[in-house]
């Protein structure tokens, strides 16, 4: 969906390097969700952010939602081959609590050993 | 928890044939979503149900597409007649609502099935 822009579209990094993926909207994001997808499989939920300025971490992955709730970033520290896949941000931009999400185009991550 | 179950995993059919995709949501989830994923358009929401009732079908591309949810544990997405441009991966997802009221309630993250890869020749 053009309402959610992800950058970069693809990324190749050396194992051990840090990286950041961004998700931007022109509208207020009432709920921002990060998912990971491997080829041929469904989307796996990573993290959910709802409040402006919120930051969450799980293992080596940190996600932030800016104060204006229009941009989110996903940061991976010391990347590993297991981090490879497609990362998608999804958001409810209509109103809170509908559960109806639109998604960005995704960022394909390759991690070279 | 078996997760969201979709069938079949792969479907290859000829143009003009009817295709039926099936989904079993996670037990206890009261919202169900059908998405379509293509390289060109990414992940698009087709329709979603809440408590078995269709709430928003504005993403359904044409009258050739129809979806039903006869009960809380089963949904179908039907394409009749199918066309080559319908080739895509179709995902089903489910979620649940916690709390009550429009302000205090919130939805769990969507849980996705592994999708059905549809090829129409």
PDB file of C-alpha atoms in Angstrom:
ATOM      1  CA  UNK A   1       0.000   0.000   0.000  1.00  0.00           C
ATOM      2  CA  UNK A   2       1.323   3.457  -0.829  1.00  0.00           C
ATOM      3  CA  UNK A   3      -0.056   4.696   2.456  1.00  0.00           C
ATOM      4  CA  UNK A   4       2.825   2.941   4.164  1.00  0.00           C
ATOM      5  CA  UNK A   5       6.251   3.402   2.649  1.00  0.00           C
ATOM      6  CA  UNK A   6       9.102   1.142   3.630  1.00  0.00           C
ATOM      7  CA  UNK A   7      12.757   1.815   2.998  1.00  0.00           C
ATOM      8  CA  UNK A   8      14.980   0.431   1.801  1.00  0.00           C
ATOM      9  CA  UNK A   9      13.213  -2.070  -0.476  1.00  0.00           C
ATOM     10  CA  UNK A  10      16.114  -4.470  -0.110  1.00  0.00           C
ATOM     11  CA  UNK A  11      19.219  -4.727   1.964  1.00  0.00           C
ATOM     12  CA  UNK A  12      22.333  -6.894   1.886  1.00  0.00           C
ATOM     13  CA  UNK A  13      24.538  -6.780   4.952  1.00  0.00           C
ATOM     14  CA  UNK A  14      27.525  -8.672   6.247  1.00  0.00           C
ATOM     15  CA  UNK A  15      26.919 -10.862   9.256  1.00  0.00           C
ATOM     16  CA  UNK A  16      27.548  -8.930  12.447  1.00  0.00           C
ATOM     17  CA  UNK A  17      26.573  -5.552  11.010  1.00  0.00           C
ATOM     18  CA  UNK A  18      23.736  -3.390  12.296  1.00  0.00           C
ATOM     19  CA  UNK A  19      20.873  -2.280  10.090  1.00  0.00           C
ATOM     20  CA  UNK A  20      17.725  -0.171  10.171  1.00  0.00           C
ATOM     21  CA  UNK A  21      14.465  -0.456   8.253  1.00  0.00           C
ATOM     22  CA  UNK A  22      12.012   2.429   8.161  1.00  0.00           C
ATOM     23  CA  UNK A  23       8.251   2.610   7.801  1.00  0.00           C
ATOM     24  CA  UNK A  24       6.622   5.978   7.087  1.00  0.00           C
ATOM     25  CA  UNK A  25       3.052   7.194   6.745  1.00  0.00           C
ATOM     26  CA  UNK A  26       1.475  10.542   5.982  1.00  0.00           C
ATOM     27  CA  UNK A  27      -1.325   9.656   8.371  1.00  0.00           C
ATOM     28  CA  UNK A  28      -1.385   8.952  12.073  1.00  0.00           C
ATOM     29  CA  UNK A  29      -0.644   5.345  12.897  1.00  0.00           C
ATOM     30  CA  UNK A  30      -2.949   4.034  15.572  1.00  0.00           C
ATOM     31  CA  UNK A  31      -1.165   0.745  15.836  1.00  0.00           C
ATOM     32  CA  UNK A  32       2.090  -0.223  14.175  1.00  0.00           C
ATOM     33  CA  UNK A  33       3.038  -3.879  13.733  1.00  0.00           C
ATOM     34  CA  UNK A  34       6.260  -5.425  12.497  1.00  0.00           C
ATOM     35  CA  UNK A  35       6.203  -8.848  10.855  1.00  0.00           C
ATOM     36  CA  UNK A  36       8.809 -11.101   9.316  1.00  0.00           C
ATOM     37  CA  UNK A  37       8.131 -13.393   6.382  1.00  0.00           C
ATOM     38  CA  UNK A  38      10.219 -16.174   4.931  1.00  0.00           C
ATOM     39  CA  UNK A  39       9.684 -17.199   1.337  1.00  0.00           C
ATOM     40  CA  UNK A  40       6.718 -19.527   0.966  1.00  0.00           C
ATOM     41  CA  UNK A  41       5.538 -18.982   4.505  1.00  0.00           C
ATOM     42  CA  UNK A  42       3.149 -16.780   6.405  1.00  0.00           C
ATOM     43  CA  UNK A  43       3.940 -13.630   8.349  1.00  0.00           C
ATOM     44  CA  UNK A  44       5.377 -14.010  11.833  1.00  0.00           C
ATOM     45  CA  UNK A  45       4.519 -11.286  14.343  1.00  0.00           C
ATOM     46  CA  UNK A  46       7.528  -9.516  15.831  1.00  0.00           C
ATOM     47  CA  UNK A  47       6.346  -6.453  17.749  1.00  0.00           C
ATOM     48  CA  UNK A  48       3.485  -4.034  18.195  1.00  0.00           C
ATOM     49  CA  UNK A  49       3.782  -0.319  19.001  1.00  0.00           C
ATOM     50  CA  UNK A  50       0.875   1.906  19.906  1.00  0.00           C
ATOM     51  CA  UNK A  51       2.078   4.925  21.834  1.00  0.00           C
ATOM     52  CA  UNK A  52       4.087   7.822  20.477  1.00  0.00           C
ATOM     53  CA  UNK A  53       7.728   7.457  21.481  1.00  0.00           C
ATOM     54  CA  UNK A  54       7.279   3.803  22.342  1.00  0.00           C
ATOM     55  CA  UNK A  55      10.229   1.460  21.959  1.00  0.00           C
ATOM     56  CA  UNK A  56      10.310  -2.302  22.270  1.00  0.00           C
ATOM     57  CA  UNK A  57      13.088  -4.841  22.025  1.00  0.00           C
ATOM     58  CA  UNK A  58      13.234  -8.571  21.576  1.00  0.00           C
ATOM     59  CA  UNK A  59      16.612 -10.233  21.452  1.00  0.00           C
ATOM     60  CA  UNK A  60      18.593  -8.199  18.917  1.00  0.00           C
ATOM     61  CA  UNK A  61      15.645  -6.438  17.321  1.00  0.00           C
ATOM     62  CA  UNK A  62      14.412  -3.022  18.480  1.00  0.00           C
ATOM     63  CA  UNK A  63      11.394  -1.186  17.124  1.00  0.00           C
ATOM     64  CA  UNK A  64      10.470   2.440  17.750  1.00  0.00           C
ATOM     65  CA  UNK A  65       7.451   4.594  16.983  1.00  0.00           C
ATOM     66  CA  UNK A  66       8.092   8.329  16.748  1.00  0.00           C
ATOM     67  CA  UNK A  67       6.278  10.897  18.856  1.00  0.00           C
ATOM     68  CA  UNK A  68       4.034  11.957  16.005  1.00  0.00           C
ATOM     69  CA  UNK A  69       3.122   8.321  15.356  1.00  0.00           C
ATOM     70  CA  UNK A  70       3.854   8.582  11.667  1.00  0.00           C
ATOM     71  CA  UNK A  71       7.156   6.783  11.415  1.00  0.00           C
ATOM     72  CA  UNK A  72       8.593   3.599  12.813  1.00  0.00           C
ATOM     73  CA  UNK A  73      12.023   2.027  12.588  1.00  0.00           C
ATOM     74  CA  UNK A  74      13.199  -1.525  13.071  1.00  0.00           C
ATOM     75  CA  UNK A  75      16.815  -1.899  14.104  1.00  0.00           C
ATOM     76  CA  UNK A  76      18.751  -5.162  14.114  1.00  0.00           C
ATOM     77  CA  UNK A  77      21.990  -5.301  16.047  1.00  0.00           C
ATOM     78  CA  UNK A  78      24.786  -7.684  15.081  1.00  0.00           C
ATOM     79  CA  UNK A  79      22.804  -9.301  12.260  1.00  0.00           C
ATOM     80  CA  UNK A  80      22.878 -13.054  11.759  1.00  0.00           C
ATOM     81  CA  UNK A  81      21.888 -15.249   8.796  1.00  0.00           C
ATOM     82  CA  UNK A  82      18.760 -16.201  10.745  1.00  0.00           C
ATOM     83  CA  UNK A  83      17.580 -12.595  10.437  1.00  0.00           C
ATOM     84  CA  UNK A  84      17.272 -12.936   6.668  1.00  0.00           C
ATOM     85  CA  UNK A  85      13.772 -12.597   5.255  1.00  0.00           C
ATOM     86  CA  UNK A  86      11.165 -10.015   4.344  1.00  0.00           C
ATOM     87  CA  UNK A  87      10.214  -7.478   6.983  1.00  0.00           C
ATOM     88  CA  UNK A  88       6.807  -5.843   6.699  1.00  0.00           C
ATOM     89  CA  UNK A  89       5.263  -3.066   8.685  1.00  0.00           C
ATOM     90  CA  UNK A  90       1.494  -3.052   9.091  1.00  0.00           C
ATOM     91  CA  UNK A  91      -0.680  -0.355  10.564  1.00  0.00           C
ATOM     92  CA  UNK A  92      -4.185   0.588  11.457  1.00  0.00           C
ATOM     93  CA  UNK A  93      -4.510   4.109  10.085  1.00  0.00           C
ATOM     94  CA  UNK A  94      -8.249   4.483  10.171  1.00  0.00           C
ATOM     95  CA  UNK A  95      -8.925   4.299  13.834  1.00  0.00           C
ATOM     96  CA  UNK A  96      -7.837   2.279  16.760  1.00  0.00           C
ATOM     97  CA  UNK A  97      -9.175  -1.162  17.527  1.00  0.00           C
ATOM     98  CA  UNK A  98     -10.429  -2.230  14.114  1.00  0.00           C
ATOM     99  CA  UNK A  99      -7.694  -4.770  13.683  1.00  0.00           C
ATOM    100  CA  UNK A 100      -7.792  -4.004   9.964  1.00  0.00           C
ATOM    101  CA  UNK A 101      -4.216  -3.491   8.861  1.00  0.00           C
ATOM    102  CA  UNK A 102      -2.617  -2.140   5.736  1.00  0.00           C
ATOM    103  CA  UNK A 103       0.941  -3.161   4.959  1.00  0.00           C
ATOM    104  CA  UNK A 104       4.033  -1.651   3.436  1.00  0.00           C
ATOM    105  CA  UNK A 105       5.695  -3.275   0.438  1.00  0.00           C
ATOM    106  CA  UNK A 106       8.252  -5.020   2.593  1.00  0.00           C
ATOM    107  CA  UNK A 107      12.038  -4.910   2.923  1.00  0.00           C
ATOM    108  CA  UNK A 108      14.016  -7.940   1.817  1.00  0.00           C
ATOM    109  CA  UNK A 109      17.031  -8.572   4.006  1.00  0.00           C
ATOM    110  CA  UNK A 110      19.950 -10.769   3.080  1.00  0.00           C
ATOM    111  CA  UNK A 111      22.709 -11.444   5.598  1.00  0.00           C
ATOM    112  CA  UNK A 112      25.973 -12.703   4.178  1.00  0.00           C
ATOM    113  CA  UNK A 113      27.947 -15.067   6.422  1.00  0.00           C
TER     114      UNK A 113
ATOM    115  CA  UNK B   1      -2.356 -23.899  19.551  1.00  0.00           C
ATOM    116  CA  UNK B   2      -2.355 -25.109  15.939  1.00  0.00           C
ATOM    117  CA  UNK B   3      -2.303 -21.640  14.472  1.00  0.00           C
ATOM    118  CA  UNK B   4      -4.296 -20.501  11.470  1.00  0.00           C
ATOM    119  CA  UNK B   5      -4.727 -23.389   9.054  1.00  0.00           C
ATOM    120  CA  UNK B   6      -5.185 -22.836   5.334  1.00  0.00           C
ATOM    121  CA  UNK B   7      -5.838 -25.305   2.579  1.00  0.00           C
ATOM    122  CA  UNK B   8      -4.758 -26.153   0.029  1.00  0.00           C
ATOM    123  CA  UNK B   9      -1.124 -24.933   0.203  1.00  0.00           C
ATOM    124  CA  UNK B  10      -0.885 -24.885  -3.566  1.00  0.00           C
ATOM    125  CA  UNK B  11      -3.571 -24.714  -6.220  1.00  0.00           C
ATOM    126  CA  UNK B  12      -3.047 -24.795  -9.953  1.00  0.00           C
ATOM    127  CA  UNK B  13      -6.103 -24.377 -12.116  1.00  0.00           C
ATOM    128  CA  UNK B  14      -7.124 -23.365 -15.595  1.00  0.00           C
ATOM    129  CA  UNK B  15      -8.724 -20.073 -16.420  1.00  0.00           C
ATOM    130  CA  UNK B  16     -12.472 -20.177 -16.003  1.00  0.00           C
ATOM    131  CA  UNK B  17     -12.486 -22.782 -13.272  1.00  0.00           C
ATOM    132  CA  UNK B  18     -13.876 -22.211  -9.814  1.00  0.00           C
ATOM    133  CA  UNK B  19     -11.379 -22.032  -6.970  1.00  0.00           C
ATOM    134  CA  UNK B  20     -12.177 -22.365  -3.266  1.00  0.00           C
ATOM    135  CA  UNK B  21      -9.676 -21.500  -0.590  1.00  0.00           C
ATOM    136  CA  UNK B  22     -10.257 -22.549   3.005  1.00  0.00           C
ATOM    137  CA  UNK B  23      -9.264 -21.193   6.375  1.00  0.00           C
ATOM    138  CA  UNK B  24      -9.582 -22.327   9.958  1.00  0.00           C
ATOM    139  CA  UNK B  25      -8.803 -19.473  12.370  1.00  0.00           C
ATOM    140  CA  UNK B  26      -7.281 -19.879  15.798  1.00  0.00           C
ATOM    141  CA  UNK B  27      -9.874 -21.113  18.257  1.00  0.00           C
ATOM    142  CA  UNK B  28     -11.355 -18.236  20.213  1.00  0.00           C
ATOM    143  CA  UNK B  29     -10.401 -15.545  17.722  1.00  0.00           C
ATOM    144  CA  UNK B  30     -13.377 -13.465  16.636  1.00  0.00           C
ATOM    145  CA  UNK B  31     -11.926 -11.594  13.650  1.00  0.00           C
ATOM    146  CA  UNK B  32     -10.824 -13.137  10.385  1.00  0.00           C
ATOM    147  CA  UNK B  33      -9.046 -11.467   7.473  1.00  0.00           C
ATOM    148  CA  UNK B  34      -8.329 -12.502   3.890  1.00  0.00           C
ATOM    149  CA  UNK B  35      -5.264 -10.940   2.247  1.00  0.00           C
ATOM    150  CA  UNK B  36      -3.703 -11.335  -1.179  1.00  0.00           C
ATOM    151  CA  UNK B  37       0.024 -10.938  -1.815  1.00  0.00           C
ATOM    152  CA  UNK B  38       1.646 -10.251  -5.178  1.00  0.00           C
ATOM    153  CA  UNK B  39       5.002  -8.849  -6.186  1.00  0.00           C
ATOM    154  CA  UNK B  40       3.396  -5.854  -7.839  1.00  0.00           C
ATOM    155  CA  UNK B  41       0.828  -4.860  -5.227  1.00  0.00           C
ATOM    156  CA  UNK B  42       2.230  -6.317  -2.035  1.00  0.00           C
ATOM    157  CA  UNK B  43      -0.157  -7.448   0.688  1.00  0.00           C
ATOM    158  CA  UNK B  44      -3.727  -6.292   0.119  1.00  0.00           C
ATOM    159  CA  UNK B  45      -6.685  -6.732   2.424  1.00  0.00           C
ATOM    160  CA  UNK B  46      -9.610  -8.294   0.592  1.00  0.00           C
ATOM    161  CA  UNK B  47     -12.255  -8.708   3.289  1.00  0.00           C
ATOM    162  CA  UNK B  48     -12.578  -9.111   7.007  1.00  0.00           C
ATOM    163  CA  UNK B  49     -15.146 -10.623   9.329  1.00  0.00           C
ATOM    164  CA  UNK B  50     -15.959  -9.912  12.941  1.00  0.00           C
ATOM    165  CA  UNK B  51     -17.999 -12.496  14.832  1.00  0.00           C
ATOM    166  CA  UNK B  52     -18.674 -14.248  11.496  1.00  0.00           C
ATOM    167  CA  UNK B  53     -20.175 -11.116   9.943  1.00  0.00           C
ATOM    168  CA  UNK B  54     -18.485  -9.430   6.945  1.00  0.00           C
ATOM    169  CA  UNK B  55     -17.496  -5.933   8.073  1.00  0.00           C
ATOM    170  CA  UNK B  56     -15.527  -4.556   5.156  1.00  0.00           C
ATOM    171  CA  UNK B  57     -15.304  -6.117   1.699  1.00  0.00           C
ATOM    172  CA  UNK B  58     -14.101  -3.011  -0.107  1.00  0.00           C
ATOM    173  CA  UNK B  59     -10.882  -4.780  -1.056  1.00  0.00           C
ATOM    174  CA  UNK B  60     -12.607  -7.571  -2.961  1.00  0.00           C
ATOM    175  CA  UNK B  61     -11.514  -6.930  -6.528  1.00  0.00           C
ATOM    176  CA  UNK B  62     -14.587  -8.040  -8.442  1.00  0.00           C
ATOM    177  CA  UNK B  63     -17.867  -9.887  -8.242  1.00  0.00           C
ATOM    178  CA  UNK B  64     -15.941 -12.989  -9.184  1.00  0.00           C
ATOM    179  CA  UNK B  65     -14.646 -13.027  -5.610  1.00  0.00           C
ATOM    180  CA  UNK B  66     -16.835 -14.029  -2.690  1.00  0.00           C
ATOM    181  CA  UNK B  67     -16.127 -14.951   0.910  1.00  0.00           C
ATOM    182  CA  UNK B  68     -18.163 -16.658   3.579  1.00  0.00           C
ATOM    183  CA  UNK B  69     -17.808 -17.461   7.226  1.00  0.00           C
ATOM    184  CA  UNK B  70     -20.589 -19.880   8.160  1.00  0.00           C
ATOM    185  CA  UNK B  71     -19.249 -20.369  11.679  1.00  0.00           C
ATOM    186  CA  UNK B  72     -16.478 -19.237  13.990  1.00  0.00           C
ATOM    187  CA  UNK B  73     -14.077 -21.961  12.911  1.00  0.00           C
ATOM    188  CA  UNK B  74     -14.284 -21.868   9.140  1.00  0.00           C
ATOM    189  CA  UNK B  75     -14.119 -19.433   6.234  1.00  0.00           C
ATOM    190  CA  UNK B  76     -13.891 -19.775   2.470  1.00  0.00           C
ATOM    191  CA  UNK B  77     -12.747 -17.479  -0.303  1.00  0.00           C
ATOM    192  CA  UNK B  78     -14.140 -18.402  -3.687  1.00  0.00           C
ATOM    193  CA  UNK B  79     -13.131 -17.177  -7.129  1.00  0.00           C
ATOM    194  CA  UNK B  80     -15.510 -17.964  -9.971  1.00  0.00           C
ATOM    195  CA  UNK B  81     -14.490 -17.851 -12.755  1.00  0.00           C
ATOM    196  CA  UNK B  82     -10.760 -17.628 -12.106  1.00  0.00           C
ATOM    197  CA  UNK B  83      -8.424 -15.613 -14.338  1.00  0.00           C
ATOM    198  CA  UNK B  84      -4.620 -15.610 -14.731  1.00  0.00           C
ATOM    199  CA  UNK B  85      -4.384 -12.229 -12.982  1.00  0.00           C
ATOM    200  CA  UNK B  86      -5.787 -13.850  -9.849  1.00  0.00           C
ATOM    201  CA  UNK B  87      -2.523 -15.740  -9.449  1.00  0.00           C
ATOM    202  CA  UNK B  88      -1.119 -14.771  -6.054  1.00  0.00           C
ATOM    203  CA  UNK B  89      -0.576 -16.023  -2.536  1.00  0.00           C
ATOM    204  CA  UNK B  90      -3.744 -15.745  -0.483  1.00  0.00           C
ATOM    205  CA  UNK B  91      -3.383 -15.426   3.262  1.00  0.00           C
ATOM    206  CA  UNK B  92      -5.905 -15.835   6.005  1.00  0.00           C
ATOM    207  CA  UNK B  93      -5.306 -14.202   9.388  1.00  0.00           C
ATOM    208  CA  UNK B  94      -7.216 -14.088  12.644  1.00  0.00           C
ATOM    209  CA  UNK B  95      -7.197 -11.994  15.781  1.00  0.00           C
ATOM    210  CA  UNK B  96      -9.173 -11.492  18.942  1.00  0.00           C
ATOM    211  CA  UNK B  97     -10.513  -8.480  20.793  1.00  0.00           C
ATOM    212  CA  UNK B  98      -9.617  -7.917  24.411  1.00  0.00           C
ATOM    213  CA  UNK B  99     -11.766  -5.861  26.728  1.00  0.00           C
ATOM    214  CA  UNK B 100     -15.105  -4.275  25.993  1.00  0.00           C
ATOM    215  CA  UNK B 101     -16.260  -0.961  24.632  1.00  0.00           C
ATOM    216  CA  UNK B 102     -14.912   1.089  21.737  1.00  0.00           C
ATOM    217  CA  UNK B 103     -12.293   2.838  23.846  1.00  0.00           C
ATOM    218  CA  UNK B 104     -11.016   0.216  26.228  1.00  0.00           C
ATOM    219  CA  UNK B 105     -10.934  -2.709  23.826  1.00  0.00           C
ATOM    220  CA  UNK B 106      -8.011  -3.525  21.591  1.00  0.00           C
ATOM    221  CA  UNK B 107      -7.152  -6.180  19.075  1.00  0.00           C
ATOM    222  CA  UNK B 108      -4.424  -8.755  19.325  1.00  0.00           C
ATOM    223  CA  UNK B 109      -1.867  -8.815  16.499  1.00  0.00           C
ATOM    224  CA  UNK B 110      -2.948 -10.695  13.418  1.00  0.00           C
ATOM    225  CA  UNK B 111      -1.884 -14.337  13.273  1.00  0.00           C
ATOM    226  CA  UNK B 112      -1.317 -15.481   9.710  1.00  0.00           C
ATOM    227  CA  UNK B 113      -1.661 -18.871   8.075  1.00  0.00           C
ATOM    228  CA  UNK B 114       0.990 -20.155   5.678  1.00  0.00           C
ATOM    229  CA  UNK B 115      -1.040 -19.084   2.692  1.00  0.00           C
ATOM    230  CA  UNK B 116      -2.371 -20.706  -0.469  1.00  0.00           C
ATOM    231  CA  UNK B 117      -0.299 -20.180  -3.595  1.00  0.00           C
ATOM    232  CA  UNK B 118      -2.760 -19.945  -6.470  1.00  0.00           C
ATOM    233  CA  UNK B 119      -1.671 -20.273 -10.076  1.00  0.00           C
ATOM    234  CA  UNK B 120      -4.245 -19.771 -12.816  1.00  0.00           C
ATOM    235  CA  UNK B 121      -3.067 -20.779 -16.280  1.00  0.00           C
TER     236      UNK B 121
END
